[in-house]
XYZ file of C-alpha atoms in Angstrom:
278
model
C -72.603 -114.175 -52.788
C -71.521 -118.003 -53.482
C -72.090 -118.788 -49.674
C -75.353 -116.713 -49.427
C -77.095 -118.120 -52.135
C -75.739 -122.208 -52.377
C -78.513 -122.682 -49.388
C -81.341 -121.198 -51.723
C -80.541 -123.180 -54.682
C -81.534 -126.027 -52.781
C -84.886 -125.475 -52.925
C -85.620 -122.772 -55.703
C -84.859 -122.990 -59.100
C -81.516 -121.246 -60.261
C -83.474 -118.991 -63.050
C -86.193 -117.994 -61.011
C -83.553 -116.963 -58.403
C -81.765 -114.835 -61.071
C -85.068 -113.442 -61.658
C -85.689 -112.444 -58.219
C -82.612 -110.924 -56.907
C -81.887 -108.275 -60.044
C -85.429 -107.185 -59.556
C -84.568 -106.544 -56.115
C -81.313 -104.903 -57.728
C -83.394 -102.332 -59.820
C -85.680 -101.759 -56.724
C -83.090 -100.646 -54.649
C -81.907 -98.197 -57.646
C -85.242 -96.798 -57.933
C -85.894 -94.016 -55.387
C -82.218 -92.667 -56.536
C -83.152 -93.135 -60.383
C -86.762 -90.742 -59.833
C -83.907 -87.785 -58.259
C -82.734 -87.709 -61.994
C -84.945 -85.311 -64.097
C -86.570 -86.723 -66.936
C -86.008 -90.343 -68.625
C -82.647 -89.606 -69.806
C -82.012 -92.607 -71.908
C -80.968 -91.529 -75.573
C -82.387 -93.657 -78.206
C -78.581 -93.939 -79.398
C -77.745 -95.836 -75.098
C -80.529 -98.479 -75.713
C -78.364 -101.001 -77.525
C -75.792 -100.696 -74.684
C -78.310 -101.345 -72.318
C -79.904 -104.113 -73.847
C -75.989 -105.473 -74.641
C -75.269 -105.107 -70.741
C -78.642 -106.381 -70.032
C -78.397 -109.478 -71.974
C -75.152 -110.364 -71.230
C -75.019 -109.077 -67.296
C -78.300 -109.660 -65.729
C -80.000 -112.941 -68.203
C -77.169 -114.685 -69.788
C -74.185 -114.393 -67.071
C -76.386 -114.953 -63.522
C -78.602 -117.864 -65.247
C -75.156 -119.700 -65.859
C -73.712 -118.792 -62.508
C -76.440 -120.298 -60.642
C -77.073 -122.898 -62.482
C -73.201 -123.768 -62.440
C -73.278 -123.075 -58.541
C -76.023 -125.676 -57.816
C -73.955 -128.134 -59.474
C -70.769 -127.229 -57.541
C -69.686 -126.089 -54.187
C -69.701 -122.676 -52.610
C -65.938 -123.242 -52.354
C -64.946 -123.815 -55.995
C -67.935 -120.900 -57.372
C -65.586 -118.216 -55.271
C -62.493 -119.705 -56.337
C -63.647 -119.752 -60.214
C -64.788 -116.188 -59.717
C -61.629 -114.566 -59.497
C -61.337 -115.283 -63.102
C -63.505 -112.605 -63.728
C -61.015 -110.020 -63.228
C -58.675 -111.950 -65.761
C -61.410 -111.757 -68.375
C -62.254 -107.891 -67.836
C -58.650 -106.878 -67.844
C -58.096 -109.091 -70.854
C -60.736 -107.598 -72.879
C -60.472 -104.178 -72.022
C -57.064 -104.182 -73.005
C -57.285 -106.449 -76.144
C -60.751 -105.714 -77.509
C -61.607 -102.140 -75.676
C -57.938 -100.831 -75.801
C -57.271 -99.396 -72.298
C -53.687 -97.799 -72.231
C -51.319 -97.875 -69.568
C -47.715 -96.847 -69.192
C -44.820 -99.457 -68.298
C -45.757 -99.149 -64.843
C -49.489 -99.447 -65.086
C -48.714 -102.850 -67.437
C -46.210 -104.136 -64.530
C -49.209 -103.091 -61.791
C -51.743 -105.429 -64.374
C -48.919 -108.716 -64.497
C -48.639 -108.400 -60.812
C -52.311 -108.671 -59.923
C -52.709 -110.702 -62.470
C -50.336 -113.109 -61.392
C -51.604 -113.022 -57.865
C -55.023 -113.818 -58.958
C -53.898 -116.927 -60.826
C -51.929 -118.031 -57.804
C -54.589 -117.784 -55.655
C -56.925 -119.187 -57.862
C -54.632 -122.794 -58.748
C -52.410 -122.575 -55.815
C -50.044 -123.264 -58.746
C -51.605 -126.998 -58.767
C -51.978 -127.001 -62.399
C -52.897 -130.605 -63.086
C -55.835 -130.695 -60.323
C -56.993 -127.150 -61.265
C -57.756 -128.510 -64.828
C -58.927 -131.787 -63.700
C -61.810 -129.795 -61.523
C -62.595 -127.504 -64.505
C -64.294 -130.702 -66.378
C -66.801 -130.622 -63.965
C -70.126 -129.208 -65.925
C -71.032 -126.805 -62.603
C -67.609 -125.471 -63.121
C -67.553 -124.832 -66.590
C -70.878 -123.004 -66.380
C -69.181 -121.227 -64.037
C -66.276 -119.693 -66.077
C -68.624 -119.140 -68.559
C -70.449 -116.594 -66.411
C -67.120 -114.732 -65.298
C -66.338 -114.191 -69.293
C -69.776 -112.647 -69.397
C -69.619 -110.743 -66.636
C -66.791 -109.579 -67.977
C -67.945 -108.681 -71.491
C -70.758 -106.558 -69.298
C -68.132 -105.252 -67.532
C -66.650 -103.657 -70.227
C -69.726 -102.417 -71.939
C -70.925 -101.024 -68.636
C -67.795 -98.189 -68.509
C -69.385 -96.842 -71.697
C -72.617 -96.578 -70.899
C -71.897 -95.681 -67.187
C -70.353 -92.491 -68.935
C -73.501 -91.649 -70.604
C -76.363 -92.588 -68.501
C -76.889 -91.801 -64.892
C -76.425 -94.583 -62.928
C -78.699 -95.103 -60.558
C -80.977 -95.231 -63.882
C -78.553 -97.905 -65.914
C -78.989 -100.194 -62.628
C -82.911 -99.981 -62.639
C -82.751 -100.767 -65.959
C -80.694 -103.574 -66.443
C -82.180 -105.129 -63.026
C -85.945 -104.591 -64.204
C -85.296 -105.548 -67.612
C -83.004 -108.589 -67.195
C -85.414 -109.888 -64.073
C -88.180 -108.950 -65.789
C -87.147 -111.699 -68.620
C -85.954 -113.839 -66.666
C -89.144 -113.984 -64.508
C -91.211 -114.428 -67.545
C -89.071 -116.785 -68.969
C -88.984 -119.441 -65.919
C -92.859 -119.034 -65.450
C -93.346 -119.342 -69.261
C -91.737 -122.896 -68.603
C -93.881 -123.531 -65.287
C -90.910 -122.728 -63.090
C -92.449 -122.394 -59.484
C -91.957 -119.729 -57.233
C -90.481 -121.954 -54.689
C -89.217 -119.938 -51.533
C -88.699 -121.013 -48.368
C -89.776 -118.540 -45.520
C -85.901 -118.810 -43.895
C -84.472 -118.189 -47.201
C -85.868 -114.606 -47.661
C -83.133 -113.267 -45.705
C -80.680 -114.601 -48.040
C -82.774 -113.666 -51.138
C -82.817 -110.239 -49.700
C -79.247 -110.059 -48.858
C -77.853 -111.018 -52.514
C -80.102 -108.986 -54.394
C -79.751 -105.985 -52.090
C -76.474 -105.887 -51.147
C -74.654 -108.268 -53.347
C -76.012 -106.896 -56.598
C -78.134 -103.480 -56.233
C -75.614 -101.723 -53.637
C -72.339 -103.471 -55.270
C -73.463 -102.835 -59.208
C -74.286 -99.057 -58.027
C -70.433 -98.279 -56.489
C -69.132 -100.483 -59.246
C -70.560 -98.943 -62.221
C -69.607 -95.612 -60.157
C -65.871 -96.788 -60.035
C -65.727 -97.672 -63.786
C -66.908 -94.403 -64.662
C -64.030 -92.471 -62.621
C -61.145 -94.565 -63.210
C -61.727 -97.215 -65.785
C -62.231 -100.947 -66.073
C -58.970 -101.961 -65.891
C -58.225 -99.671 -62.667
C -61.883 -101.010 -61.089
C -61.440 -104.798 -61.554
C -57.514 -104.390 -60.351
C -58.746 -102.874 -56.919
C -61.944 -105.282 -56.896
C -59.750 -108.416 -57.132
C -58.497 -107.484 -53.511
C -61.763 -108.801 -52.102
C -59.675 -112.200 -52.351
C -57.035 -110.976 -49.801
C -59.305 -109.826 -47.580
C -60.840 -113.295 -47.841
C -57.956 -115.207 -47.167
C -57.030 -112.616 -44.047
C -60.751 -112.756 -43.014
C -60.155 -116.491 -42.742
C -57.463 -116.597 -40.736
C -58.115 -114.392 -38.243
C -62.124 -115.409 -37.647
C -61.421 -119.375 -38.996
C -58.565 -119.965 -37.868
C -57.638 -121.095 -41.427
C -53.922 -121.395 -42.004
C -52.254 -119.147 -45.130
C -50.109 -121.033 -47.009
C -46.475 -119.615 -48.892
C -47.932 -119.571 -51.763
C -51.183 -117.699 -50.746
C -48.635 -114.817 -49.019
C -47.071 -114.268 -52.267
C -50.150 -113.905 -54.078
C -51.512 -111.640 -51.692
C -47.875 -109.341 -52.311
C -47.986 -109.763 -55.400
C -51.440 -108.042 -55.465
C -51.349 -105.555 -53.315
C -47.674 -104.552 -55.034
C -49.774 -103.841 -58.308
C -52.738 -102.144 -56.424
C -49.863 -99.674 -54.835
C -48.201 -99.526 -58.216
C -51.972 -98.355 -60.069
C -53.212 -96.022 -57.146
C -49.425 -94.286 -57.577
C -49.611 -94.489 -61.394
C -53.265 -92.446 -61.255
C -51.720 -89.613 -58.590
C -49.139 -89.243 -60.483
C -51.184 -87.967 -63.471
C -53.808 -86.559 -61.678
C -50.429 -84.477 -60.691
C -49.624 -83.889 -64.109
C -52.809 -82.594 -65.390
C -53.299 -80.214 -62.342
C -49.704 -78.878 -62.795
């Protein structure tokens, strides 16, 4: 998403971009979302839509992009992973997701990895590069995201989904469009950067946010964002094998370390899918 969307930012305003790719989001839900009979929406889901809406789709992507045209490509994917620290952190501190011993071992493992990966264990430089404004703005989008996150298991359990992504794409675009006109915001888009326009909102946030809020729905936030986090290893083993790009020690331990506590959650799960059938 970083790499698809750093070229855009070049020329078209980060908010206006926002604006344009989560109302492609909601058009992509919206042939799915007519399938469902009726509305659907309780009057009692609206505040977790607007909360998800607000938080996911204005606050968080206006920061990200803004943050990304101030920084590289590079550093916006490396920052990112600390989304899955702030989702597992608040769903088990604020939203109270249980786990056994095992399931809390699986967590510290992934965890673990995803700080490795993320620092390389170079403390004093990773801290020195988090002054920078573009990062910062950065973070600050992953701890939303992750508060969206969150809110998004609940509501994904009472409102279809291909619905809750219409919705939160329409309504967050929808501000955000009228927002960055409101401020005589130009819609500034280069005829070669459609493909990437279409590309991130498509594919990067309608297709992604529909199998996502689908996997917090069956097996929790906690579960979801543990699995999700292996996108990095397939990064770094994408890299080497297409770029060339050399792994380093500690990059191989983070990626054990990982994919130790994804086998450790997918056996935790069978297991009590086990127990409930027995």
């Amino acid at each position: 998403m970083s790499t698809a969307s750093k070229p855009v930012l070049a020329n078209t305003n980060p908010l206006m971009y926002a604006a344009l790719v989560y109302l492609l989001a909601s058009l992509v839900s919206t042939p799915l979302s007519y399938k469902v009979k009726g509305f659907q929406v309780r009057s009692k889901d609206w505040p977790l839509i607007l909360a998800i809406t607000i938080s996911g789709a204005v606050l968080a992507p206006s920061l990200f992009f803004i943050g990304l045209e101030q920084t590289t490509a590079s550093d916006t994917a490396i920052l990112s992973n600390s989304e899955t620290i702030f989702t597992v952190l608040f769903a088990l501190i604020f939203f109270k997701e249980k786990f056994r011993p095992r399931g809390y071992l699986a967590v510290a493992l992934v965890l673990i990895g995803v700080v490795i990966v993320t620092t390389n264990l170079q403390f004093t430089d990773f801290l020195s590069n988090l002054k920078k404004e573009g990062n910062l703005l950065i973070i600050a989008s992953m701890a939303l995201w992750a508060l969206d996150n969150n809110i998004s298991k609940i509501a994904a359990q009472r409102i279809d989904i291909s619905r809750l992504v219409q919705l939160k794409g329409l309504i967050g675009g929808g501000i955000l469009l009228v927002f960055a006109l409101s401020i005589k915001i130009p819609v500034n888009i280069m005829p070669t950067e459609i493909p990437n326009i279409l590309l991130v909102g498509i594919v990067g946030f309608g297709i992604s946010l529909y199998l996502f809020l689908h996997s917090l729905r069956r097996i929790g936030t906690v579960k979801t964002m543990l699995i999700y986090s292996t996108g990095t290893v397939f990064g770094l083993l994408f890299a080497s094998i297409f770029l060339h790009e050399k792994i380093g020690g500690y990059q191989i331990l983070a990626i054990a370390l990982m994919l130790t506590g994804i086998y450790l959650v997918t056996k935790e799960s069978h297991n009590v899918e086990k127990i409930h059938q027995n």
